[in-house]
């Protein structure tokens, strides 16, 4: 679904309110109740499990931890996951930009349908996407049968992983670039036209710089999502150790082998990568805000 | 600014239907550029978005309607449907309650640490469901943090229904909260303040002022939450134990059938989740137009 939709500004309180402790008091009741409930739920559902994971990983000695996370099989999964996510993001950068451009700039029959269809990857459960893409791209599949004679192996090889990741993260670039394109003032473009610039020059020097921060933000979100994708990937990946095994799958395999120490260590690697991406995405957003104000 | 992935959302307000735009921009309006771009957009959408959906139905119905219904009425698949519905019935209301509570305290009060709270609320969006599942294992599993305590009281959480519910709550907890925070932020609290100063009780104010005002945001959030709960695979697959006919939700059942080379069974089960996705998309469009 549209995972990214709304803004969260901060309401400005009336000046008349007095600050008592860490809360500014108003007439509205229920702070204690709702704050307490919210905090308790987050603690039990979100924070406690993460704490348990970190504690489990911390119970390993540094040498043990390092031996697990730097084992050749683990490193092979990082390589595969990162490079597949990168390729999927590049694919989505091109496709996403094209779709956003077409949806915003042209009016044609079926535009609304196309617009709605873009959200499909968020709505379709990942396991369903996984078996569907496999049926399409397997060597005897709908599309795979035409690719196999050409020596192109998609399913059960890295290209299949890339396509599964690209499918599940397709809406990000479209939905971040679309509103910025829509809000663009025509004046700058018109000035460019008046000054005799070609279409390509106007796109490269006026339009693209304007959408650049949103475009990069969309790419970062797609990349983060691809790194964490599991359901769609495992059906199509082939899952051969050292070759087509992603990090999340190796973690699950360790759980199934009851090698909980290794599972904890690998899970913390994925967790750290996620937090690093979060940091990057937040940084890009701050830059974007400043960039937009600067314009 | 605000936390996590929600960060970028500042610029991602959905545009229902795209709005009406006159073609005043002239870049890329020459006929052949226009036609090429529209055609390639349709081609890509057909290949990447439409074809995967078509495949599911064709594969499921490939051996005829009889085989399709036999596959769906298979007892373990029916049980998976039941379990998936049960999970949604348990998880969605809990996350609605959480969402209302979180949105109330975040949008109606000013307090230190608010931004941190918003960040924590959004954490599940950026964590891989696999990590969530593994984390639950280390909390409630036999070797987990609470394992000895649970064993002493003979309580089983892992590899049973409670684990499926809890892991689903983790993964989908931000959905309703995020929508409600956005909705209630825009509305401000003047109406509530008026009601309260006229002597209405807090609960009455909530029931008669806040609830009607936030109903579209609430429905929208609940819709997204429900779609994700029913389709969740990664987190649930780690914690459920995938016991056939007992702890298999529909996505897990699809995996099991697919790995058993029961293609019709897997795709028949998948049509149910695909229909859910299509209905959710349609409902989402309808909601975006009505709020």
Coordinates of C-alpha atoms in Angstrom, one line a residue:
Chain A
X1 CA 0.0 0.0 0.0
X2 CA 1.1 3.5 0.0
X3 CA 3.5 3.2 2.9
X4 CA 4.5 6.8 2.8
X5 CA 1.8 9.2 2.9
X6 CA 1.5 11.8 5.5
X7 CA 3.2 14.7 7.1
X8 CA 3.9 15.0 10.8
X9 CA 4.5 18.6 11.8
X10 CA 4.5 19.8 15.3
X11 CA 1.5 21.6 16.6
X12 CA 2.3 24.9 18.2
X13 CA 0.7 25.3 21.6
X14 CA -1.2 28.4 22.6
X15 CA 1.1 30.8 24.5
X16 CA -1.2 30.8 27.5
X17 CA -0.2 27.3 28.5
X18 CA 2.0 26.8 31.5
X19 CA 4.8 24.3 31.5
X20 CA 4.8 21.9 34.4
X21 CA 7.5 19.3 34.3
X22 CA 8.0 18.1 30.8
X23 CA 4.4 18.7 29.8
X24 CA 2.8 21.9 28.8
X25 CA -0.7 21.9 30.4
X26 CA -3.8 22.7 28.4
X27 CA -7.5 22.0 29.0
X28 CA -7.4 18.7 27.2
X29 CA -7.4 15.7 29.4
X30 CA -6.0 12.2 29.0
X31 CA -2.3 12.8 28.7
X32 CA -1.3 10.4 31.4
X33 CA -3.6 7.7 30.1
X34 CA -2.7 7.9 26.4
X35 CA 1.0 8.6 27.0
X36 CA 1.2 5.6 29.4
X37 CA -0.7 3.3 27.1
X38 CA 1.4 4.3 24.1
X39 CA 4.7 3.9 26.0
X40 CA 3.7 0.5 27.5
X41 CA 2.6 -0.9 24.1
X42 CA 5.8 0.3 22.4
X43 CA 7.9 -1.1 25.2
X44 CA 6.2 -4.6 25.1
X45 CA 5.7 -5.0 21.4
X46 CA 8.6 -3.1 19.9
X47 CA 11.4 -2.3 22.3
X48 CA 11.5 -5.4 24.5
X49 CA 12.0 -7.8 21.6
X50 CA 14.7 -5.7 20.1
X51 CA 16.4 -5.5 23.5
X52 CA 16.2 -9.3 23.8
X53 CA 17.9 -9.6 20.4
X54 CA 20.7 -7.2 21.2
X55 CA 21.2 -8.8 24.6
X56 CA 21.5 -12.2 22.9
X57 CA 24.0 -10.9 20.4
X58 CA 25.9 -9.1 23.3
X59 CA 26.2 -12.4 25.1
X60 CA 28.7 -13.5 22.5
X61 CA 32.4 -12.6 22.9
X62 CA 33.7 -10.2 20.3
X63 CA 35.8 -13.0 18.7
X64 CA 32.7 -15.3 18.4
X65 CA 30.6 -12.5 17.0
X66 CA 33.3 -11.6 14.5
X67 CA 33.8 -15.2 13.5
X68 CA 30.0 -15.5 12.7
X69 CA 29.5 -12.3 10.9
X70 CA 32.7 -12.5 8.9
X71 CA 32.4 -16.1 7.9
X72 CA 32.7 -16.6 4.1
X73 CA 29.1 -17.8 3.8
X74 CA 27.8 -14.7 5.7
X75 CA 30.0 -12.3 3.6
X76 CA 28.7 -13.9 0.4
X77 CA 25.2 -13.1 1.6
X78 CA 26.1 -9.5 2.3
X79 CA 27.6 -9.1 -1.2
X80 CA 24.6 -10.7 -2.9
X81 CA 22.0 -8.7 -0.8
X82 CA 23.8 -5.4 -1.3
X83 CA 24.5 -5.8 -5.0
X84 CA 21.0 -7.0 -5.7
X85 CA 19.4 -4.2 -3.8
X86 CA 21.6 -1.7 -5.6
X87 CA 20.6 -3.1 -9.0
X88 CA 17.0 -3.2 -8.0
X89 CA 17.3 0.5 -6.9
X90 CA 18.9 1.5 -10.3
X91 CA 16.1 -0.3 -12.1
X92 CA 13.5 1.5 -10.0
X93 CA 15.2 4.9 -10.4
X94 CA 14.7 4.7 -14.2
X95 CA 11.2 3.1 -14.1
X96 CA 10.0 5.2 -11.2
X97 CA 11.1 8.4 -12.8
X98 CA 9.4 7.4 -16.1
X99 CA 6.2 6.5 -14.4
X100 CA 6.1 9.7 -12.3
X101 CA 6.8 11.8 -15.3
X102 CA 4.1 10.2 -17.4
X103 CA 1.5 10.3 -14.6
X104 CA 2.1 14.0 -13.9
X105 CA 2.7 15.5 -17.3
X106 CA 0.4 13.7 -19.7
X107 CA -3.4 13.2 -19.8
X108 CA -4.4 10.0 -21.5
X109 CA -7.0 7.3 -21.2
X110 CA -6.1 4.8 -18.4
X111 CA -4.0 7.3 -16.4
X112 CA -6.0 6.8 -13.2
X113 CA -5.7 3.0 -13.6
X114 CA -2.0 3.3 -14.1
X115 CA -1.8 5.5 -11.0
X116 CA -3.7 3.0 -8.9
X117 CA -1.7 0.1 -10.3
X118 CA 1.6 1.7 -9.0
X119 CA 0.5 0.9 -5.4
X120 CA 0.0 -2.8 -6.2
X121 CA 3.4 -4.0 -4.9
X122 CA 2.6 -2.5 -1.5
X123 CA -0.8 -4.2 -1.4
X124 CA 0.2 -7.6 -2.7
X125 CA 1.5 -9.9 0.0
X126 CA 5.2 -10.7 -0.6
X127 CA 4.7 -14.4 -0.7
X128 CA 2.2 -14.0 -3.5
X129 CA 4.6 -11.8 -5.4
X130 CA 7.3 -14.4 -4.9
X131 CA 5.4 -17.4 -6.3
X132 CA 4.0 -15.2 -9.1
X133 CA 7.4 -13.9 -10.3
X134 CA 8.8 -17.4 -10.0
X135 CA 6.0 -18.7 -12.3
X136 CA 6.8 -16.0 -14.8
X137 CA 10.6 -16.3 -14.8
X138 CA 11.4 -19.9 -14.1
X139 CA 13.1 -21.6 -17.0
X140 CA 9.8 -23.3 -18.0
X141 CA 7.8 -20.2 -16.9
X142 CA 5.7 -17.8 -19.0
X143 CA 8.7 -15.5 -19.8
X144 CA 11.5 -17.7 -18.7
X145 CA 10.9 -20.2 -21.5
X146 CA 11.9 -17.5 -24.1
X147 CA 14.9 -16.4 -22.1
X148 CA 16.3 -19.9 -21.3
X149 CA 17.2 -20.7 -25.0
X150 CA 19.1 -17.4 -25.1
X151 CA 21.1 -18.6 -22.1
X152 CA 19.6 -16.0 -19.8
X153 CA 18.8 -17.4 -16.4
X154 CA 16.6 -15.1 -14.3
X155 CA 14.9 -17.2 -11.6
X156 CA 17.1 -19.2 -9.3
X157 CA 19.9 -16.7 -10.1
X158 CA 20.7 -13.1 -9.1
X159 CA 18.6 -11.4 -11.8
X160 CA 15.5 -13.0 -10.2
X161 CA 16.5 -11.6 -6.8
X162 CA 16.9 -8.2 -8.4
X163 CA 13.5 -8.3 -10.0
X164 CA 11.8 -9.5 -6.8
X165 CA 13.4 -6.6 -4.9
X166 CA 12.5 -4.2 -7.7
X167 CA 8.9 -5.3 -7.7
X168 CA 8.3 -4.9 -4.0
X169 CA 10.0 -1.5 -3.8
X170 CA 8.7 0.0 -7.1
X171 CA 6.2 2.5 -5.6
X172 CA 8.8 4.4 -3.6
X173 CA 10.5 6.5 -6.4
X174 CA 7.2 7.2 -8.1
X175 CA 5.4 8.3 -4.9
X176 CA 8.3 10.6 -3.8
X177 CA 8.9 12.2 -7.2
X178 CA 5.3 12.6 -8.3
X179 CA 4.2 15.3 -5.8
X180 CA 7.3 17.4 -6.5
X181 CA 6.8 17.3 -10.2
X182 CA 3.2 18.2 -9.7
X183 CA 4.1 21.2 -7.5
X184 CA 6.7 22.6 -10.0
X185 CA 5.9 26.1 -11.1
X186 CA 5.8 26.4 -14.9
X187 CA 7.6 29.8 -14.9
X188 CA 11.1 28.3 -14.7
X189 CA 10.3 26.0 -17.7
X190 CA 8.8 28.8 -19.6
X191 CA 11.8 31.0 -19.0
X192 CA 14.0 28.2 -20.3
X193 CA 11.8 28.0 -23.4
X194 CA 11.9 31.7 -24.0
X195 CA 15.7 31.7 -23.7
X196 CA 15.8 29.1 -26.4
X197 CA 16.8 26.0 -24.4
X198 CA 16.0 22.6 -25.9
X199 CA 13.7 20.2 -24.1
X200 CA 16.6 18.1 -23.0
X201 CA 18.4 21.2 -21.6
X202 CA 15.4 22.2 -19.7
X203 CA 14.9 18.8 -18.3
X204 CA 18.6 18.4 -17.3
X205 CA 19.1 21.9 -16.0
X206 CA 15.8 23.0 -14.5
X207 CA 13.5 20.0 -13.9
X208 CA 15.9 17.3 -12.8
X209 CA 17.7 19.6 -10.2
X210 CA 14.3 20.4 -8.7
X211 CA 13.2 16.8 -8.3
X212 CA 16.7 15.6 -7.4
X213 CA 16.3 15.5 -3.5
X214 CA 13.0 13.7 -3.7
X215 CA 14.4 11.4 -6.3
X216 CA 17.4 10.5 -4.2
X217 CA 15.1 10.1 -1.1
X218 CA 12.8 7.7 -3.1
X219 CA 15.9 5.7 -4.2
X220 CA 17.2 5.5 -0.6
X221 CA 13.8 4.2 0.6
X222 CA 13.6 1.7 -2.2
X223 CA 17.2 0.5 -1.4
X224 CA 16.3 0.2 2.3
X225 CA 13.2 -1.8 1.5
X226 CA 15.2 -4.1 -0.9
X227 CA 17.8 -4.8 1.7
X228 CA 15.1 -6.1 4.1
X229 CA 13.0 -7.9 1.6
X230 CA 12.5 -11.6 2.3
X231 CA 9.1 -13.0 1.2
X232 CA 9.3 -12.2 -2.4
X233 CA 13.0 -13.1 -2.7
X234 CA 13.2 -16.6 -1.2
X235 CA 10.9 -18.2 -3.8
X236 CA 12.8 -17.0 -6.8
X237 CA 16.3 -16.9 -5.4
X238 CA 17.3 -20.6 -5.6
X239 CA 18.8 -20.2 -2.2
X240 CA 22.2 -21.9 -2.8
X241 CA 24.8 -21.2 -0.1
X242 CA 27.6 -18.9 -1.3
X243 CA 25.6 -18.2 -4.5
X244 CA 22.0 -17.2 -4.2
X245 CA 21.4 -16.9 -0.5
X246 CA 20.5 -13.5 1.0
X247 CA 21.4 -12.5 4.6
X248 CA 17.8 -12.7 5.9
X249 CA 17.5 -16.3 4.6
X250 CA 20.8 -17.3 6.2
X251 CA 19.5 -15.9 9.5
X252 CA 16.3 -18.0 9.2
X253 CA 18.4 -21.1 8.3
X254 CA 20.4 -20.5 11.5
X255 CA 17.2 -20.3 13.5
X256 CA 16.0 -23.6 12.0
X257 CA 19.3 -25.2 12.9
X258 CA 18.8 -23.9 16.5
X259 CA 22.1 -22.0 16.1
X260 CA 20.6 -19.1 17.9
X261 CA 23.9 -17.3 18.5
X262 CA 24.6 -17.1 14.8
X263 CA 21.0 -16.0 14.1
X264 CA 21.3 -13.3 16.7
X265 CA 24.6 -12.0 15.3
X266 CA 23.3 -12.0 11.7
X267 CA 20.1 -10.3 12.8
X268 CA 22.0 -7.5 14.4
X269 CA 24.0 -7.0 11.2
X270 CA 20.6 -6.5 9.3
X271 CA 19.4 -4.3 12.1
X272 CA 22.5 -2.1 12.0
X273 CA 22.2 -1.8 8.2
X274 CA 18.6 -0.8 8.7
X275 CA 19.5 1.9 11.2
X276 CA 22.3 3.1 9.0
X277 CA 19.8 3.5 6.1
X278 CA 17.5 5.3 8.5
X279 CA 20.2 7.8 9.3
X280 CA 20.9 8.3 5.6
X281 CA 17.2 8.8 4.8
X282 CA 16.8 11.3 7.6
X283 CA 19.9 13.1 6.4
X284 CA 18.5 13.3 2.9
X285 CA 15.2 14.6 4.2
X286 CA 16.9 17.4 6.1
X287 CA 18.9 18.3 3.0
X288 CA 15.7 18.2 0.9
X289 CA 13.9 20.6 3.2
X290 CA 16.9 23.0 3.2
X291 CA 17.2 22.6 -0.6
X292 CA 13.5 23.4 -1.2
X293 CA 13.7 26.5 1.0
X294 CA 16.9 27.5 -0.7
X295 CA 15.0 27.6 -4.0
Chain B
X1 CA 12.5 16.7 11.8
X2 CA 10.2 13.8 12.3
X3 CA 11.7 10.4 12.5
X4 CA 12.6 7.4 10.4
X5 CA 11.2 6.6 7.1
X6 CA 8.2 8.7 7.8
X7 CA 10.7 11.5 7.3
X8 CA 10.4 11.6 3.5
X9 CA 6.6 11.5 3.8
X10 CA 6.5 15.2 4.2
X11 CA 6.5 15.4 0.5
X12 CA 4.5 12.3 -0.3
X13 CA 0.9 13.3 0.3
X14 CA -1.2 11.1 -2.0
X15 CA -2.9 13.0 -4.7
X16 CA -6.2 11.3 -5.2
X17 CA -6.7 10.9 -8.9
X18 CA -3.8 13.1 -9.6
X19 CA -5.8 16.3 -9.7
X20 CA -6.6 18.3 -12.8
X21 CA -3.7 19.6 -14.6
X22 CA -3.8 21.5 -17.8
X23 CA -1.0 20.8 -20.1
X24 CA 0.8 24.1 -19.7
X25 CA 4.2 22.6 -19.3
X26 CA 5.7 22.2 -22.7
X27 CA 8.7 20.1 -22.1
X28 CA 8.3 16.6 -23.5
X29 CA 5.0 17.5 -25.2
X30 CA 6.1 16.9 -28.7
X31 CA 3.9 14.1 -30.1
X32 CA 6.5 11.3 -30.5
X33 CA 8.2 11.9 -27.1
X34 CA 4.8 11.9 -25.5
X35 CA 3.7 8.7 -27.3
X36 CA 6.9 6.9 -26.7
X37 CA 6.9 7.7 -23.0
X38 CA 3.3 6.8 -22.4
X39 CA 3.7 3.6 -24.4
X40 CA 6.8 2.5 -22.4
X41 CA 5.0 3.3 -19.2
X42 CA 2.1 1.1 -20.1
X43 CA 4.4 -1.7 -21.3
X44 CA 6.4 -1.6 -18.1
X45 CA 3.3 -1.5 -16.0
X46 CA 1.8 -4.4 -17.9
X47 CA 5.0 -6.5 -17.6
X48 CA 5.9 -5.6 -14.0
X49 CA 2.5 -5.0 -12.3
X50 CA -0.3 -6.6 -14.3
X51 CA 1.3 -9.8 -15.5
X52 CA 2.2 -11.1 -12.0
X53 CA -1.5 -10.7 -11.0
X54 CA -2.7 -12.4 -14.2
X55 CA -0.3 -15.3 -13.7
X56 CA -1.8 -16.1 -10.3
X57 CA -5.3 -16.5 -11.6
X58 CA -4.3 -18.4 -14.7
X59 CA -2.1 -20.8 -12.8
X60 CA -4.8 -21.3 -10.1
X61 CA -7.6 -22.0 -12.7
X62 CA -5.3 -23.9 -15.1
X63 CA -6.8 -27.3 -14.2
X64 CA -10.4 -26.0 -14.2
X65 CA -12.8 -24.6 -11.7
X66 CA -13.3 -27.9 -10.0
X67 CA -9.6 -28.3 -9.2
X68 CA -9.5 -24.7 -8.0
X69 CA -12.3 -25.1 -5.5
X70 CA -11.0 -28.5 -4.4
X71 CA -7.7 -26.7 -3.6
X72 CA -9.3 -23.9 -1.7
X73 CA -11.6 -26.3 0.3
X74 CA -8.6 -28.4 1.3
X75 CA -8.9 -28.5 5.1
X76 CA -5.4 -27.2 5.8
X77 CA -5.9 -24.3 3.4
X78 CA -9.3 -23.5 5.0
X79 CA -7.7 -23.6 8.4
X80 CA -5.0 -21.2 7.1
X81 CA -7.8 -18.8 5.9
X82 CA -9.4 -19.1 9.3
X83 CA -6.1 -18.4 11.1
X84 CA -5.4 -15.4 8.9
X85 CA -8.8 -13.9 9.6
X86 CA -8.5 -14.6 13.3
X87 CA -5.1 -12.8 13.3
X88 CA -6.6 -9.8 11.6
X89 CA -9.5 -9.8 14.0
X90 CA -7.1 -9.8 17.0
X91 CA -4.4 -7.5 15.7
X92 CA -6.2 -4.7 13.8
X93 CA -8.4 -3.6 16.8
X94 CA -5.4 -3.6 19.1
X95 CA -3.4 -1.5 16.7
X96 CA -6.4 0.8 16.3
X97 CA -6.5 1.3 20.0
X98 CA -2.8 1.9 20.1
X99 CA -3.0 4.3 17.1
X100 CA -5.8 6.4 18.8
X101 CA -3.8 6.5 22.0
X102 CA -0.6 7.5 20.3
X103 CA -2.2 10.1 18.1
X104 CA -4.1 11.7 21.0
X105 CA -1.0 12.1 23.2
X106 CA 1.2 13.3 20.3
X107 CA -1.2 15.7 18.6
X108 CA -3.0 17.1 21.6
X109 CA -0.1 17.8 23.9
X110 CA 3.3 19.4 23.9
X111 CA 5.9 17.5 25.8
X112 CA 9.6 16.9 25.9
X113 CA 10.7 13.8 23.9
X114 CA 7.8 13.9 21.5
X115 CA 10.0 13.6 18.4
X116 CA 11.7 10.6 20.0
X117 CA 8.3 9.0 20.6
X118 CA 7.4 9.5 17.0
X119 CA 10.7 8.0 15.9
X120 CA 10.1 4.9 18.1
X121 CA 6.6 4.5 16.8
X122 CA 8.0 4.3 13.3
X123 CA 10.8 1.9 14.0
X124 CA 8.9 -1.2 12.8
X125 CA 8.7 0.4 9.3
X126 CA 12.4 0.2 8.9
X127 CA 13.1 -3.1 10.5
X128 CA 13.1 -6.2 8.3
X129 CA 10.3 -8.5 9.4
X130 CA 12.8 -11.3 9.7
X131 CA 14.7 -9.4 12.3
X132 CA 11.4 -8.8 14.2
X133 CA 10.6 -12.5 14.1
X134 CA 14.1 -13.4 15.4
X135 CA 13.8 -10.8 18.1
X136 CA 10.6 -12.3 19.3
X137 CA 12.4 -15.7 19.5
X138 CA 15.0 -14.2 21.8
X139 CA 12.3 -12.8 24.0
X140 CA 9.7 -15.6 24.3
X141 CA 11.6 -18.6 23.0
X142 CA 12.8 -21.4 25.4
X143 CA 16.3 -19.8 25.4
X144 CA 15.0 -16.3 25.3
X145 CA 14.9 -13.5 27.9
X146 CA 11.5 -14.5 29.3
X147 CA 11.9 -18.2 28.4
X148 CA 12.6 -19.6 31.9
X149 CA 9.8 -17.5 33.4
X150 CA 7.3 -18.7 30.8
X151 CA 8.4 -22.3 31.2
X152 CA 8.0 -22.1 35.0
X153 CA 4.3 -21.0 34.5
X154 CA 3.8 -23.5 31.6
X155 CA 3.0 -20.7 29.2
X156 CA 3.7 -21.4 25.5
X157 CA 4.1 -18.3 23.3
X158 CA 6.5 -19.3 20.6
X159 CA 5.3 -21.5 17.8
X160 CA 1.7 -20.9 18.7
X161 CA -1.0 -18.4 18.1
X162 CA 0.2 -15.7 20.6
X163 CA 3.5 -15.5 18.8
X164 CA 1.7 -15.0 15.5
X165 CA -0.4 -12.2 17.0
X166 CA 2.5 -10.5 18.7
X167 CA 4.8 -10.6 15.7
X168 CA 2.0 -9.2 13.5
X169 CA 1.4 -6.4 16.0
X170 CA 5.1 -5.5 15.8
X171 CA 5.1 -5.3 12.0
X172 CA 1.9 -3.3 11.7
X173 CA 1.8 -1.2 14.8
X174 CA 2.7 2.1 13.0
X175 CA 0.0 2.0 10.3
X176 CA -3.0 3.4 12.2
X177 CA -0.9 5.6 14.4
X178 CA 0.7 7.3 11.5
X179 CA -2.5 8.0 9.6
X180 CA -4.2 9.3 12.8
X181 CA -1.3 11.5 13.8
X182 CA -1.4 13.1 10.3
X183 CA -5.2 13.5 10.4
X184 CA -5.5 14.9 13.9
X185 CA -2.5 17.2 13.4
X186 CA -4.2 18.9 10.5
X187 CA -7.5 19.3 12.4
X188 CA -6.0 21.0 15.5
X189 CA -7.7 20.9 18.9
X190 CA -9.9 24.0 18.8
X191 CA -13.1 22.0 18.7
X192 CA -12.1 19.8 21.6
X193 CA -11.1 22.8 23.6
X194 CA -14.5 24.4 22.9
X195 CA -16.4 21.2 23.9
X196 CA -14.4 20.9 27.1
X197 CA -14.8 24.5 28.1
X198 CA -18.5 24.1 27.6
X199 CA -18.5 21.4 30.2
X200 CA -18.3 18.2 28.2
X201 CA -16.4 15.4 29.8
X202 CA -13.2 14.2 28.2
X203 CA -14.7 10.9 27.1
X204 CA -17.8 12.6 25.7
X205 CA -15.6 15.1 23.8
X206 CA -13.6 12.2 22.3
X207 CA -16.7 10.3 21.3
X208 CA -18.6 13.2 19.8
X209 CA -15.9 15.5 18.4
X210 CA -12.6 13.6 17.9
X211 CA -13.9 10.3 16.7
X212 CA -16.2 11.6 13.9
X213 CA -13.4 14.0 12.8
X214 CA -10.8 11.3 12.4
X215 CA -13.0 8.5 11.0
X216 CA -11.5 8.7 7.5
X217 CA -7.9 8.6 8.7
X218 CA -8.9 5.8 11.0
X219 CA -10.5 3.7 8.2
X220 CA -7.5 4.4 6.0
X221 CA -5.0 3.3 8.6
X222 CA -7.1 0.2 9.5
X223 CA -7.3 -0.8 5.9
X224 CA -3.5 -0.6 5.4
X225 CA -2.9 -2.4 8.7
X226 CA -5.4 -5.1 7.8
X227 CA -3.8 -5.7 4.3
X228 CA -0.4 -6.0 5.9
X229 CA -1.5 -8.3 8.8
X230 CA -3.2 -10.7 6.4
X231 CA -0.2 -10.8 4.0
X232 CA 2.6 -10.8 6.5
X233 CA 5.1 -13.5 5.8
X234 CA 8.6 -12.9 7.1
X235 CA 8.0 -12.2 10.8
X236 CA 5.2 -14.8 11.1
X237 CA 7.3 -17.5 9.3
X238 CA 10.0 -17.3 12.0
X239 CA 7.7 -17.4 15.0
X240 CA 4.9 -19.6 13.9
X241 CA 6.7 -22.9 13.6
X242 CA 4.6 -23.5 10.4
X243 CA 2.7 -26.4 11.8
X244 CA 0.3 -27.6 9.1
X245 CA -3.3 -27.2 10.0
X246 CA -2.3 -25.5 13.3
X247 CA -0.1 -22.5 13.0
X248 CA 0.0 -21.9 9.3
X249 CA -1.4 -18.6 8.2
X250 CA -2.4 -18.1 4.5
X251 CA 1.0 -16.8 3.3
X252 CA 2.8 -19.7 5.1
X253 CA 0.4 -22.1 3.6
X254 CA 1.2 -20.7 0.1
X255 CA 4.9 -21.3 0.8
X256 CA 4.3 -24.9 2.0
X257 CA 2.1 -25.8 -0.9
X258 CA 4.5 -24.2 -3.4
X259 CA 7.5 -26.1 -2.0
X260 CA 5.4 -29.3 -2.1
X261 CA 5.0 -28.8 -5.9
X262 CA 1.3 -28.3 -5.4
X263 CA 1.2 -25.4 -7.8
X264 CA -2.6 -25.2 -8.1
X265 CA -3.0 -25.4 -4.4
X266 CA -0.5 -22.6 -3.8
X267 CA -1.9 -20.4 -6.5
X268 CA -5.5 -21.0 -5.5
X269 CA -4.6 -19.9 -2.0
X270 CA -2.7 -16.9 -3.5
X271 CA -5.8 -15.8 -5.4
X272 CA -7.5 -15.2 -2.0
X273 CA -4.7 -12.9 -0.9
X274 CA -4.6 -11.3 -4.4
X275 CA -8.3 -10.5 -4.2
X276 CA -7.7 -9.0 -0.8
X277 CA -5.0 -6.8 -2.2
X278 CA -7.2 -5.7 -5.1
X279 CA -10.1 -5.0 -2.8
X280 CA -7.8 -3.0 -0.5
X281 CA -6.5 -1.0 -3.4
X282 CA -10.0 -0.2 -4.5
X283 CA -11.1 0.7 -1.0
X284 CA -8.0 2.9 -0.7
X285 CA -8.9 4.8 -3.8
X286 CA -12.5 5.2 -2.6
X287 CA -11.3 6.5 0.8
X288 CA -8.8 8.9 -0.8
X289 CA -11.6 10.4 -2.8
X290 CA -14.0 10.7 0.2
X291 CA -11.9 12.2 2.9

